[in-house]
Amino acid sequence: MQNAKDEPLYVGKASSLKKRVASYTRPERLPIRLQRMVAETASMEFVSTGSEVEALLLENNLIKRLAPRYNVLLRDDKTFPDIWIRTDHDYPQLLKHRGARREPGEYFGPFASAGAVNRAINMLQRAFLLRNCSDSVFSNRTRPCLQYQIKRCSAPCVGRISRESYAETVEQAKAFLSGRGKEIHDALVEDMQTASEAMDFERAALLRDRIRAMAHVQSQQDVNVEGISDADVVALHQAGGQTCIQAFFYRAGRNNGNRAYFPSHDQKMEPDALLAAFLGQFYENRPPPKLVLLNQEPAERALLEEALALKAGRKVEIAVGRRGSRRKVVEVAETNAREALERRLAESASQRKLLDGLAELAGIGAGVERVEVYDNSHTAGAKPVGAMIVAGVDGLEKKEYRKFNIRGPSAGRGVGREEAARAAERDGAPQSADDYAMMREVFERRFGRALKEDPDRESGKWPDLVLVDGGKGQLSSVMSVLAELGLDAEVPVLAVAKGPEREAGRERLILPGRDEPILLPPRDPVLYFIQRLRDEAHRFAIGSHRARRAKAVSDSPLDDVPGIGAKRKKALLLHFGSAKAVGRAGLADLRRVEGVSETVARKIYDHFHPNG
């Protein structure tokens, strides 16, 4: 279903299309949410599939890709990290991997967090001494690295272990990750005893250390459940019109961690339908395990099982944990879901109170849902970046963050810049006028684009309040841009200036049209909130600037020459020694480089000598 702008409103499936569409023609029988959806619908698109399972898979794919506002939306859909053992090298490498499992090798996971994977890899290196260096480092080593000295690698790069022995160690690691830890442990103990009896005490000590490391890995698995090997345990809990779905990941009998999800949905939606929608989207971009344990029955369970089996290429069982060990793990997941939702509701109530306090301070009344905070960062004017962060009722909305690579000083010309300079002089601010030009450009681009793409403000992307990190100079720049765009009376703005000697807790809050700044008590919760928002904008701006600056370090003037790819660039640098030398070279010198024709030489010469 699409609105008049061809924006998707809803994606659904039906075995009987006629009945499903006909049900929308009687809106008086529909819930309020669906009545609004039908009222907004201007057109419908239909796709026929070979089976209901294919329709379910397509539905989940489209929901993830289009994010229609009237569907259940799983907001946190990033992939989970895995342990990856590469098999495309004579000496396989142990790595952390996130994303699609397309590269050759064996994958073990998922793990709930990058930290869990890093800890597991650390212990596996101690237990199996597998390399984690890149192929280029491996092929260029002439002596063992530090990893060998601290007993985390067997140094295959310099021949300290044979290919056959290393391959045996790799197979042991795979077996351990597949749940055959006791078998590997017993084999290593036997090898240690054999080495000890043969008076090969050095090898026996090495095996002893590996056995200890393996025992430590096994002891770290704090919640192991007998009878459950590969399974995801998913529990749903609802309260206060919100839902938390907690997912635990068990692989090879070990608990790989858990994660909480808070899907966006209609408050009147039934839990079984919500759980089914969650499972469909959750496994849309990740392989399902053999068993999915739930705390309640989902809608269309048989269809979900068939769809997941088709995706995994094997049987997938969806079951409700009702007794024994299955019930135990489901109860643990349900408890975690309840506690996570209680924390979220408490945080939301606190966030709502802070937003209302901020709105009162700015004189705009309650109902603030979106606050945008702006800051700039640069190093002596070089590689300037503007940053925007967004905060709402649910806290910081990092998917809404935006950075603006400042394009040039032209955005700061005119009356706005002069006003900003005068205001800075009155305010005693040490900033240069370039800071005001940067802020001016950021606001021109942000709100100019908003007016062009969403003049009716239907997308929910317009701010209820704008915070600017700076004093009267920045505020004057911002207000002049908003006045030029006709938004000065519609977008409330509050500037946050640092206090005397830049001391935290003495910030001055400046409103347009008000001469005297507002000073809040040092322990005021709203002041703490403003400081957190300001610091987050500062962090994001500095991080974006550093990333841009680091990228510029690796850039070459040759990258801007049309027709010069990596191969020709390498040939030119090898021939002349540097990009600067290439720029100084004459046509005859350029033509002598292998792979550079007369036409290409002319392009290079003209690029560095535009005036002939």
Coordinates of C-alpha atoms in Angstrom, one line a residue:
M1 CA 0.0 0.0 0.0
Q2 CA 1.3 3.4 -1.0
N3 CA 0.3 7.0 -0.3
A4 CA 0.0 9.8 -2.8
K5 CA 3.8 10.3 -2.9
D6 CA 4.3 6.6 -3.7
E7 CA 5.8 6.1 -0.2
P8 CA 5.2 2.6 1.2
L9 CA 2.7 2.5 4.0
Y10 CA 2.2 -1.2 4.5
V11 CA 3.5 -4.6 3.2
G12 CA 1.4 -7.7 3.7
K13 CA 0.6 -11.1 2.3
A14 CA -2.5 -13.1 1.8
S15 CA -3.4 -16.6 0.5
S16 CA -6.8 -15.1 -0.7
L17 CA -6.1 -11.7 -2.1
K18 CA -9.7 -11.0 -2.9
K19 CA -10.8 -11.5 0.8
R20 CA -7.9 -9.5 2.1
V21 CA -8.4 -6.4 -0.1
A22 CA -12.2 -6.6 0.4
S23 CA -11.7 -6.4 4.2
Y24 CA -10.2 -2.9 3.8
T25 CA -13.3 -1.6 2.0
R26 CA -15.2 -1.6 5.3
P27 CA -13.1 0.8 7.4
E28 CA -15.7 1.1 10.1
R29 CA -14.9 -2.5 11.2
L30 CA -11.1 -1.9 11.3
P31 CA -9.0 -0.7 14.2
I32 CA -8.1 3.0 14.3
R33 CA -4.6 2.3 13.1
L34 CA -5.8 0.5 10.0
Q35 CA -8.5 3.2 9.4
R36 CA -5.7 5.8 9.2
M37 CA -3.7 3.5 6.9
V38 CA -6.6 3.0 4.5
A39 CA -7.3 6.8 4.5
E40 CA -3.7 7.5 3.5
T41 CA -3.6 4.8 0.8
A42 CA -3.7 6.1 -2.7
S43 CA -2.5 3.0 -4.7
M44 CA -1.6 -0.7 -4.2
E45 CA 0.9 -2.9 -5.9
F46 CA 0.6 -6.7 -6.1
V47 CA 3.2 -9.4 -6.5
S48 CA 2.2 -13.1 -7.1
T49 CA 4.5 -15.8 -5.7
G50 CA 4.7 -19.5 -6.2
S51 CA 3.7 -20.4 -2.6
E52 CA 2.7 -18.9 0.7
V53 CA 6.3 -19.6 2.0
E54 CA 7.8 -17.5 -0.8
A55 CA 5.2 -14.8 0.0
L56 CA 6.3 -14.7 3.7
L57 CA 10.0 -14.5 2.7
L58 CA 9.3 -11.7 0.2
E59 CA 7.1 -9.8 2.8
N60 CA 9.9 -9.9 5.4
N61 CA 12.5 -8.7 2.8
L62 CA 10.3 -5.8 1.7
I63 CA 9.5 -4.7 5.3
K64 CA 13.3 -4.7 6.1
R65 CA 14.1 -2.8 2.9
L66 CA 11.2 -0.3 2.8
A67 CA 10.4 0.2 6.5
P68 CA 6.7 0.9 6.0
R69 CA 5.2 2.9 8.9
Y70 CA 2.3 0.6 9.5
N71 CA 4.3 -2.6 9.8
V72 CA 6.0 -4.0 12.8
L73 CA 9.6 -2.7 12.5
L74 CA 12.7 -4.3 14.0
R75 CA 14.8 -1.2 14.5
D76 CA 18.1 -2.9 15.5
D77 CA 18.8 -5.2 12.5
K78 CA 22.6 -5.2 12.5
T79 CA 24.3 -8.5 12.0
F80 CA 26.0 -10.5 14.8
P81 CA 29.7 -11.3 14.8
D82 CA 31.0 -14.8 14.2
I83 CA 34.3 -16.6 14.6
W84 CA 35.7 -17.4 11.1
I85 CA 38.4 -19.9 10.3
R86 CA 39.6 -19.3 6.7
T87 CA 40.3 -22.3 4.6
D88 CA 41.7 -20.6 1.5
H89 CA 45.3 -20.6 2.8
D90 CA 47.8 -23.3 3.6
Y91 CA 47.8 -22.0 7.2
P92 CA 44.2 -21.0 8.1
Q93 CA 43.6 -17.8 9.9
L94 CA 41.4 -17.2 13.0
L95 CA 39.3 -14.1 12.6
K96 CA 36.3 -12.1 13.8
H97 CA 33.7 -11.7 11.0
R98 CA 30.5 -9.7 10.7
G99 CA 28.2 -9.8 7.7
A100 CA 27.2 -12.4 5.0
R101 CA 29.0 -15.7 5.1
R102 CA 30.3 -15.6 1.6
E103 CA 34.0 -16.1 2.0
P104 CA 35.5 -19.6 2.0
G105 CA 35.9 -21.1 5.4
E106 CA 34.0 -22.2 8.5
Y107 CA 31.9 -19.9 10.6
F108 CA 31.0 -20.4 14.3
G109 CA 28.4 -18.2 15.9
P110 CA 26.6 -15.9 16.2
F111 CA 27.9 -14.1 19.3
A112 CA 25.8 -11.4 20.9
S113 CA 28.6 -8.8 20.9
A114 CA 32.0 -8.0 19.4
G115 CA 33.4 -8.2 23.0
A116 CA 32.2 -11.8 23.4
V117 CA 33.9 -12.8 20.1
N118 CA 37.1 -11.0 21.0
R119 CA 37.3 -12.8 24.4
A120 CA 36.6 -16.2 22.7
I121 CA 39.3 -15.6 20.0
N122 CA 41.7 -14.5 22.8
M123 CA 41.2 -17.8 24.6
L124 CA 41.2 -19.9 21.4
Q125 CA 44.6 -18.5 20.5
R126 CA 45.9 -19.6 23.9
A127 CA 44.4 -23.0 23.5
F128 CA 45.2 -23.7 19.8
L129 CA 47.9 -21.2 18.9
L130 CA 46.3 -20.2 15.6
R131 CA 47.5 -17.2 13.6
N132 CA 45.4 -14.0 13.3
C133 CA 47.7 -11.9 11.2
S134 CA 46.9 -10.9 7.6
D135 CA 48.3 -12.7 4.7
S136 CA 50.7 -9.9 3.8
V137 CA 52.2 -9.8 7.3
F138 CA 52.4 -13.6 7.3
S139 CA 54.3 -13.8 4.0
N140 CA 56.8 -11.0 5.0
R141 CA 57.8 -12.2 8.5
T142 CA 61.5 -13.3 8.9
R143 CA 61.2 -14.0 12.6
P144 CA 58.4 -14.8 15.1
C145 CA 56.3 -11.9 16.2
L146 CA 55.1 -11.0 19.7
Q147 CA 52.1 -13.4 19.5
Y148 CA 54.6 -16.3 19.4
Q149 CA 56.5 -14.9 22.4
I150 CA 53.3 -14.7 24.6
K151 CA 52.3 -18.2 23.5
R152 CA 49.3 -17.2 21.4
C153 CA 50.6 -18.4 18.0
S154 CA 52.8 -21.3 16.8
A155 CA 54.7 -19.1 14.3
P156 CA 53.8 -21.0 11.1
C157 CA 55.1 -17.9 9.2
V158 CA 58.7 -18.8 9.9
G159 CA 58.4 -22.6 9.9
R160 CA 58.2 -23.2 13.7
I161 CA 55.4 -25.7 13.0
S162 CA 54.9 -28.0 10.1
R163 CA 51.9 -27.7 7.8
E164 CA 50.6 -31.0 8.9
S165 CA 50.8 -30.2 12.6
Y166 CA 49.2 -26.8 12.0
A167 CA 46.3 -28.4 10.1
E168 CA 45.8 -30.9 13.0
T169 CA 45.6 -27.9 15.4
V170 CA 43.0 -26.2 13.1
E171 CA 40.9 -29.4 13.1
Q172 CA 41.1 -29.5 16.9
A173 CA 39.9 -25.9 17.1
K174 CA 37.0 -26.6 14.7
A175 CA 36.0 -29.7 16.8
F176 CA 36.1 -27.6 20.0
L177 CA 33.9 -24.9 18.5
S178 CA 31.5 -27.6 17.2
G179 CA 30.9 -28.9 20.8
R180 CA 33.4 -31.7 20.9
G181 CA 35.5 -30.1 23.7
K182 CA 35.8 -33.2 25.9
E183 CA 37.1 -35.3 23.0
I184 CA 39.8 -32.7 22.2
H185 CA 40.7 -32.3 25.9
D186 CA 41.2 -36.0 26.4
A187 CA 43.4 -36.2 23.3
L188 CA 45.6 -33.4 24.5
V189 CA 45.9 -34.9 27.9
E190 CA 47.0 -38.2 26.4
D191 CA 49.6 -36.4 24.1
M192 CA 50.9 -34.5 27.2
Q193 CA 51.4 -37.8 29.1
T194 CA 53.1 -39.4 26.1
A195 CA 55.5 -36.4 25.8
S196 CA 56.2 -36.5 29.5
E197 CA 57.0 -40.2 29.4
A198 CA 59.3 -39.6 26.5
M199 CA 61.0 -36.9 28.6
D200 CA 60.0 -34.2 26.0
F201 CA 59.2 -31.8 28.8
E202 CA 59.1 -28.7 26.6
R203 CA 56.3 -30.2 24.5
A204 CA 54.5 -31.5 27.6
A205 CA 54.6 -28.0 29.1
L206 CA 53.2 -26.5 25.9
L207 CA 50.4 -29.0 25.9
R208 CA 49.7 -28.4 29.6
D209 CA 49.3 -24.6 28.9
R210 CA 46.9 -25.4 26.0
I211 CA 44.8 -27.7 28.3
R212 CA 44.6 -24.9 30.9
A213 CA 43.6 -22.4 28.3
M214 CA 40.9 -24.7 27.0
A215 CA 39.6 -25.4 30.5
H216 CA 39.4 -21.6 31.0
V217 CA 37.3 -21.2 27.8
Q218 CA 34.9 -23.9 29.0
S219 CA 34.7 -22.3 32.5
Q220 CA 33.7 -19.0 30.9
Q221 CA 30.4 -20.5 29.6
D222 CA 28.4 -19.6 32.6
V223 CA 24.9 -20.7 31.4
N224 CA 25.1 -24.1 29.7
V225 CA 22.0 -26.1 29.4
E226 CA 22.0 -29.9 29.0
G227 CA 20.1 -31.1 26.0
I228 CA 20.3 -27.8 24.1
S229 CA 23.0 -27.6 21.4
D230 CA 22.2 -25.1 18.6
A231 CA 19.3 -23.0 19.5
D232 CA 18.0 -19.5 19.8
V233 CA 15.8 -18.8 22.8
V234 CA 13.3 -15.9 22.2
A235 CA 10.9 -14.5 24.8
L236 CA 8.4 -11.7 24.5
H237 CA 7.2 -9.5 27.3
Q238 CA 4.7 -6.5 27.1
A239 CA 3.9 -3.7 29.5
G240 CA 2.9 0.0 29.2
G241 CA 2.0 -0.4 25.5
Q242 CA 5.6 -1.4 24.6
T243 CA 7.3 -4.8 23.9
C244 CA 10.7 -6.3 24.6
I245 CA 11.8 -9.4 22.8
Q246 CA 14.9 -11.0 24.4
A247 CA 17.0 -13.4 22.2
F248 CA 19.6 -15.8 23.7
F249 CA 22.1 -17.6 21.4
Y250 CA 23.2 -21.2 22.2
R251 CA 25.8 -22.8 19.9
A252 CA 27.6 -26.1 20.5
G253 CA 25.9 -26.2 23.9
R254 CA 27.4 -22.8 24.9
N255 CA 25.7 -19.6 25.7
N256 CA 27.0 -17.0 23.2
G257 CA 25.2 -14.1 24.9
N258 CA 21.9 -12.3 24.5
R259 CA 20.3 -9.1 23.1
A260 CA 17.1 -7.2 23.8
Y261 CA 14.9 -5.8 21.0
F262 CA 12.1 -3.2 21.2
P263 CA 10.2 -3.4 17.9
S264 CA 7.9 -0.6 16.8
H265 CA 4.3 -1.7 16.5
D266 CA 0.6 -0.8 17.1
Q267 CA -0.3 -1.1 20.7
K268 CA -3.4 -3.3 19.9
M269 CA -1.5 -5.9 18.0
E270 CA -1.8 -9.4 19.3
P271 CA 1.4 -10.9 20.8
D272 CA 1.4 -14.0 18.6
A273 CA 1.3 -11.8 15.4
L274 CA 4.0 -9.6 16.8
L275 CA 6.2 -12.5 17.6
A276 CA 5.7 -14.0 14.1
A277 CA 6.6 -10.7 12.5
F278 CA 9.7 -10.4 14.6
L279 CA 10.9 -13.9 13.8
G280 CA 10.4 -13.3 10.1
Q281 CA 12.4 -10.0 10.1
F282 CA 15.0 -11.3 12.6
Y283 CA 16.1 -14.3 10.3
E284 CA 15.7 -12.3 7.1
N285 CA 19.5 -11.6 7.0
R286 CA 20.9 -14.3 9.3
P287 CA 20.9 -18.1 9.2
P288 CA 18.4 -19.7 11.7
P289 CA 19.6 -22.5 14.0
K290 CA 18.1 -26.0 14.2
L291 CA 15.8 -25.0 17.1
V292 CA 14.0 -21.8 18.0
L293 CA 12.6 -21.9 21.5
L294 CA 9.8 -19.4 22.4
N295 CA 7.8 -18.5 25.5
Q296 CA 4.5 -18.5 23.6
E297 CA 3.0 -19.7 20.4
P298 CA 3.5 -17.5 17.3
A299 CA 1.0 -16.9 14.6
E300 CA 1.4 -19.1 11.5
R301 CA 3.9 -21.4 13.2
A302 CA 4.0 -24.1 10.5
L303 CA 4.4 -21.5 7.8
L304 CA 7.3 -19.9 9.7
E305 CA 9.0 -23.3 10.1
E306 CA 8.7 -24.0 6.4
A307 CA 10.0 -20.6 5.5
L308 CA 13.0 -20.8 7.8
A309 CA 13.8 -24.4 6.6
L310 CA 13.7 -23.1 3.0
K311 CA 16.2 -20.4 4.0
A312 CA 18.5 -22.6 6.0
G313 CA 18.4 -25.6 3.6
R314 CA 17.5 -28.0 6.5
K315 CA 14.8 -28.6 9.0
V316 CA 14.1 -25.8 11.5
E317 CA 12.0 -26.5 14.6
I318 CA 10.0 -23.8 16.3
A319 CA 8.9 -24.9 19.7
V320 CA 7.5 -23.5 23.0
G321 CA 9.6 -24.4 26.1
R322 CA 7.1 -26.0 28.4
R323 CA 9.1 -28.4 30.5
G324 CA 12.5 -29.5 31.6
S325 CA 15.6 -27.7 30.4
R326 CA 13.7 -26.0 27.6
R327 CA 11.4 -24.4 30.1
K328 CA 14.3 -23.3 32.2
V329 CA 16.1 -21.4 29.4
V330 CA 12.8 -19.8 28.3
E331 CA 12.1 -18.6 31.8
V332 CA 15.6 -17.0 31.9
A333 CA 14.9 -15.2 28.6
E334 CA 11.5 -14.1 29.8
T335 CA 12.9 -12.7 33.0
N336 CA 15.5 -10.8 31.1
A337 CA 12.9 -9.4 28.7
R338 CA 10.7 -8.2 31.6
E339 CA 13.7 -6.5 33.4
A340 CA 14.9 -4.9 30.1
L341 CA 11.5 -3.5 29.4
E342 CA 11.2 -2.1 33.0
R343 CA 14.5 -0.3 32.6
R344 CA 13.4 1.1 29.2
L345 CA 10.1 2.4 30.6
A346 CA 11.9 4.0 33.5
E347 CA 14.4 5.6 31.1
S348 CA 11.6 6.8 28.8
A349 CA 9.8 8.4 31.7
S350 CA 12.9 10.2 32.8
Q351 CA 13.7 11.2 29.2
R352 CA 10.2 12.6 28.7
K353 CA 10.6 14.7 31.9
L354 CA 13.9 16.1 30.7
L355 CA 12.5 16.9 27.2
D356 CA 9.6 18.8 28.8
G357 CA 12.0 20.7 31.0
L358 CA 14.0 21.7 28.0
A359 CA 10.8 22.8 26.2
E360 CA 9.8 24.9 29.1
L361 CA 13.3 26.5 29.2
A362 CA 13.0 27.4 25.5
G363 CA 9.5 28.7 26.0
I364 CA 7.8 26.3 23.5
G365 CA 5.5 24.3 25.8
A366 CA 5.5 20.5 26.2
G367 CA 5.4 17.9 23.4
V368 CA 9.0 18.0 22.2
E369 CA 9.7 14.7 20.4
R370 CA 12.8 15.5 18.4
V371 CA 15.8 17.7 19.4
E372 CA 18.7 18.4 17.0
V373 CA 22.1 19.5 18.2
Y374 CA 24.7 21.0 16.0
D375 CA 28.5 21.4 16.3
N376 CA 31.5 22.0 14.0
S377 CA 35.0 20.6 14.1
H378 CA 38.2 21.5 12.2
T379 CA 42.0 21.8 12.7
A380 CA 43.0 25.4 12.0
G381 CA 40.3 25.6 9.4
A382 CA 41.4 22.4 7.5
K383 CA 39.0 19.6 6.7
P384 CA 36.0 21.2 8.5
V385 CA 33.0 19.0 9.3
G386 CA 29.6 20.0 10.7
A387 CA 27.7 17.5 12.8
M388 CA 24.1 16.9 13.7
I389 CA 22.9 14.5 16.4
V390 CA 19.3 13.7 17.3
A391 CA 17.6 13.0 20.6
G392 CA 14.1 11.9 21.3
V393 CA 11.9 10.2 23.8
D394 CA 13.8 6.9 23.4
G395 CA 17.2 8.6 23.9
L396 CA 19.8 9.3 21.2
E397 CA 18.7 8.3 17.8
K398 CA 22.0 7.4 16.1
K399 CA 20.5 6.4 12.8
E400 CA 19.4 10.0 12.4
Y401 CA 22.9 11.5 12.9
R402 CA 24.3 13.4 10.0
K403 CA 27.7 14.9 9.1
F404 CA 28.3 17.8 6.7
N405 CA 31.6 18.0 4.9
I406 CA 32.0 21.8 4.7
R407 CA 32.4 22.7 1.0
G408 CA 33.8 26.3 1.2
P409 CA 33.6 29.8 2.5
S410 CA 30.9 31.0 0.0
A411 CA 28.1 29.8 2.4
G412 CA 29.2 32.4 4.9
R413 CA 29.0 35.5 2.7
G414 CA 26.5 38.3 3.3
V415 CA 24.8 40.0 6.1
G416 CA 24.5 36.9 8.3
R417 CA 28.3 36.6 8.5
E418 CA 28.8 40.3 9.4
E419 CA 26.1 40.1 12.0
A420 CA 27.7 37.0 13.5
A421 CA 31.1 38.7 13.6
R422 CA 29.6 41.8 15.4
A423 CA 27.8 39.5 17.8
A424 CA 30.9 37.6 18.6
E425 CA 32.8 40.9 19.3
R426 CA 30.0 42.0 21.6
D427 CA 30.1 38.6 23.3
G428 CA 33.8 38.5 23.7
A429 CA 33.9 35.2 21.8
P430 CA 37.3 34.0 20.5
Q431 CA 36.0 32.1 17.5
S432 CA 36.9 33.2 14.0
A433 CA 34.2 34.1 11.5
D434 CA 34.9 30.8 9.7
D435 CA 33.1 29.0 12.5
Y436 CA 30.0 31.1 11.8
A437 CA 30.3 30.5 8.0
M438 CA 30.5 26.7 8.7
M439 CA 27.4 26.8 10.9
R440 CA 25.7 28.9 8.3
E441 CA 26.4 26.3 5.6
V442 CA 25.3 23.4 7.7
F443 CA 21.9 25.1 8.4
E444 CA 21.5 26.1 4.7
R445 CA 22.0 22.6 3.6
R446 CA 20.0 20.9 6.4
F447 CA 16.9 23.1 6.2
G448 CA 17.1 24.0 2.6
R449 CA 16.9 20.3 1.8
A450 CA 14.1 19.8 4.3
L451 CA 12.0 22.5 2.6
K452 CA 12.6 20.9 -0.7
E453 CA 11.9 17.3 0.2
D454 CA 9.3 17.6 3.0
P455 CA 7.6 21.1 2.9
D456 CA 4.5 19.7 4.6
R457 CA 6.5 18.2 7.5
E458 CA 4.9 14.8 7.2
S459 CA 8.1 12.7 7.6
G460 CA 8.6 13.4 11.3
K461 CA 12.2 14.6 10.5
W462 CA 11.6 18.2 11.4
P463 CA 13.0 19.3 14.8
D464 CA 10.9 20.6 17.6
L465 CA 13.9 22.3 19.1
V466 CA 17.4 23.0 17.8
L467 CA 20.5 23.3 20.1
V468 CA 23.6 25.0 18.8
D469 CA 27.0 24.6 20.5
G470 CA 28.2 28.2 20.6
G471 CA 27.4 31.8 21.7
K472 CA 25.8 34.8 20.2
G473 CA 27.9 34.6 17.0
Q474 CA 26.7 31.1 16.1
L475 CA 23.2 32.0 17.1
S476 CA 23.2 35.0 14.8
S477 CA 24.5 32.9 11.9
V478 CA 21.8 30.3 12.5
M479 CA 18.9 32.8 12.8
S480 CA 20.0 34.7 9.7
V481 CA 19.8 31.4 7.7
L482 CA 16.4 30.5 9.1
A483 CA 15.1 34.0 8.4
E484 CA 16.3 33.7 4.7
L485 CA 14.4 30.4 4.5
G486 CA 11.3 31.8 6.2
L487 CA 11.7 29.5 9.2
D488 CA 12.9 31.8 11.9
A489 CA 9.5 31.9 13.6
E490 CA 8.9 28.1 13.1
V491 CA 12.1 26.4 14.3
P492 CA 12.9 27.2 18.0
V493 CA 16.7 27.6 18.6
L494 CA 18.7 27.6 21.8
A495 CA 22.5 28.3 21.9
V496 CA 24.7 26.7 24.5
A497 CA 27.8 28.8 25.3
K498 CA 30.6 27.7 27.6
G499 CA 30.9 29.4 30.9
P500 CA 33.8 31.5 32.2
E501 CA 37.1 29.6 31.7
R502 CA 35.1 26.9 29.9
E503 CA 34.1 25.5 33.2
A504 CA 31.4 22.8 33.1
G505 CA 28.3 23.6 35.0
R506 CA 28.4 27.3 34.2
E507 CA 27.0 27.2 30.7
R508 CA 25.1 30.2 29.4
L509 CA 21.9 29.4 27.5
I510 CA 21.1 32.1 24.9
L511 CA 17.6 32.5 23.3
P512 CA 17.0 34.7 20.2
G513 CA 15.8 38.2 21.0
R514 CA 16.8 37.9 24.6
D515 CA 19.8 40.1 25.8
E516 CA 20.6 38.3 29.0
P517 CA 21.6 34.6 29.0
I518 CA 19.9 32.0 31.1
L519 CA 22.0 30.5 33.9
L520 CA 20.7 27.2 35.4
P521 CA 21.7 26.0 38.8
P522 CA 24.8 23.7 38.6
R523 CA 22.9 20.6 39.8
D524 CA 19.8 21.1 37.6
P525 CA 18.9 17.9 35.8
V526 CA 18.0 19.8 32.6
L527 CA 21.5 21.4 32.6
Y528 CA 23.0 17.9 32.9
F529 CA 20.8 16.8 30.0
I530 CA 22.0 19.8 27.8
Q531 CA 25.6 19.0 28.7
R532 CA 25.2 15.4 27.6
L533 CA 23.6 16.4 24.3
R534 CA 26.3 19.0 23.7
D535 CA 29.1 16.5 24.5
E536 CA 27.6 13.9 22.3
A537 CA 27.5 16.4 19.4
H538 CA 31.1 17.4 20.2
R539 CA 32.2 13.7 20.2
F540 CA 30.4 13.0 16.8
A541 CA 31.8 16.1 15.2
I542 CA 35.4 15.4 16.3
G543 CA 35.1 11.8 15.2
S544 CA 33.8 12.8 11.8
H545 CA 36.6 15.4 11.4
R546 CA 39.3 13.0 12.4
A547 CA 38.0 10.4 9.9
R548 CA 38.0 13.0 7.1
R549 CA 41.5 14.1 8.0
A550 CA 42.8 10.5 8.2
K551 CA 41.3 9.9 4.7
A552 CA 43.0 13.0 3.3
V553 CA 46.4 11.7 4.5
S554 CA 46.1 8.6 2.3
D555 CA 44.7 10.6 -0.7
S556 CA 47.0 11.3 -3.7
P557 CA 46.8 14.1 -6.2
L558 CA 46.9 11.3 -8.9
D559 CA 43.4 10.2 -7.6
D560 CA 41.9 13.2 -9.3
V561 CA 43.4 12.7 -12.7
P562 CA 40.8 11.2 -15.1
G563 CA 41.8 7.9 -16.7
I564 CA 44.3 7.0 -14.0
G565 CA 43.5 3.8 -12.2
A566 CA 45.4 1.8 -9.5
K567 CA 47.8 0.2 -12.0
R568 CA 48.9 3.3 -13.8
K569 CA 49.1 5.2 -10.5
K570 CA 51.5 2.5 -9.2
A571 CA 53.6 2.7 -12.4
L572 CA 53.9 6.5 -12.2
L573 CA 54.9 6.4 -8.5
L574 CA 57.5 3.7 -9.1
H575 CA 58.9 5.7 -12.0
F576 CA 59.0 9.2 -10.5
G577 CA 59.0 8.4 -6.8
S578 CA 56.2 10.7 -5.7
A579 CA 53.1 12.4 -6.9
K580 CA 54.8 15.8 -6.7
A581 CA 57.5 14.6 -9.1
V582 CA 54.7 13.4 -11.5
G583 CA 53.3 16.9 -11.4
R584 CA 56.6 18.4 -12.3
A585 CA 57.3 15.9 -15.2
G586 CA 57.2 16.9 -18.8
L587 CA 55.2 15.2 -21.6
A588 CA 58.2 13.3 -22.8
D589 CA 59.0 12.0 -19.4
L590 CA 55.4 10.9 -18.8
R591 CA 55.3 9.0 -22.1
R592 CA 58.3 6.9 -21.0
V593 CA 56.3 5.3 -18.2
E594 CA 55.0 1.8 -19.0
G595 CA 51.3 1.8 -19.7
V596 CA 51.0 5.5 -20.3
S597 CA 50.1 6.4 -23.9
E598 CA 50.5 9.9 -25.4
T599 CA 46.8 10.6 -24.8
V600 CA 47.0 9.7 -21.1
A601 CA 50.3 11.6 -20.7
R602 CA 48.5 14.7 -22.1
K603 CA 45.7 14.3 -19.6
I604 CA 48.2 14.0 -16.7
Y605 CA 50.2 17.0 -17.9
D606 CA 47.1 19.2 -18.5
H607 CA 45.7 18.2 -15.0
F608 CA 48.9 19.5 -13.3
H609 CA 49.4 22.4 -15.7
P610 CA 45.9 23.9 -16.4
N611 CA 47.4 27.1 -17.7
G612 CA 49.6 25.3 -20.2

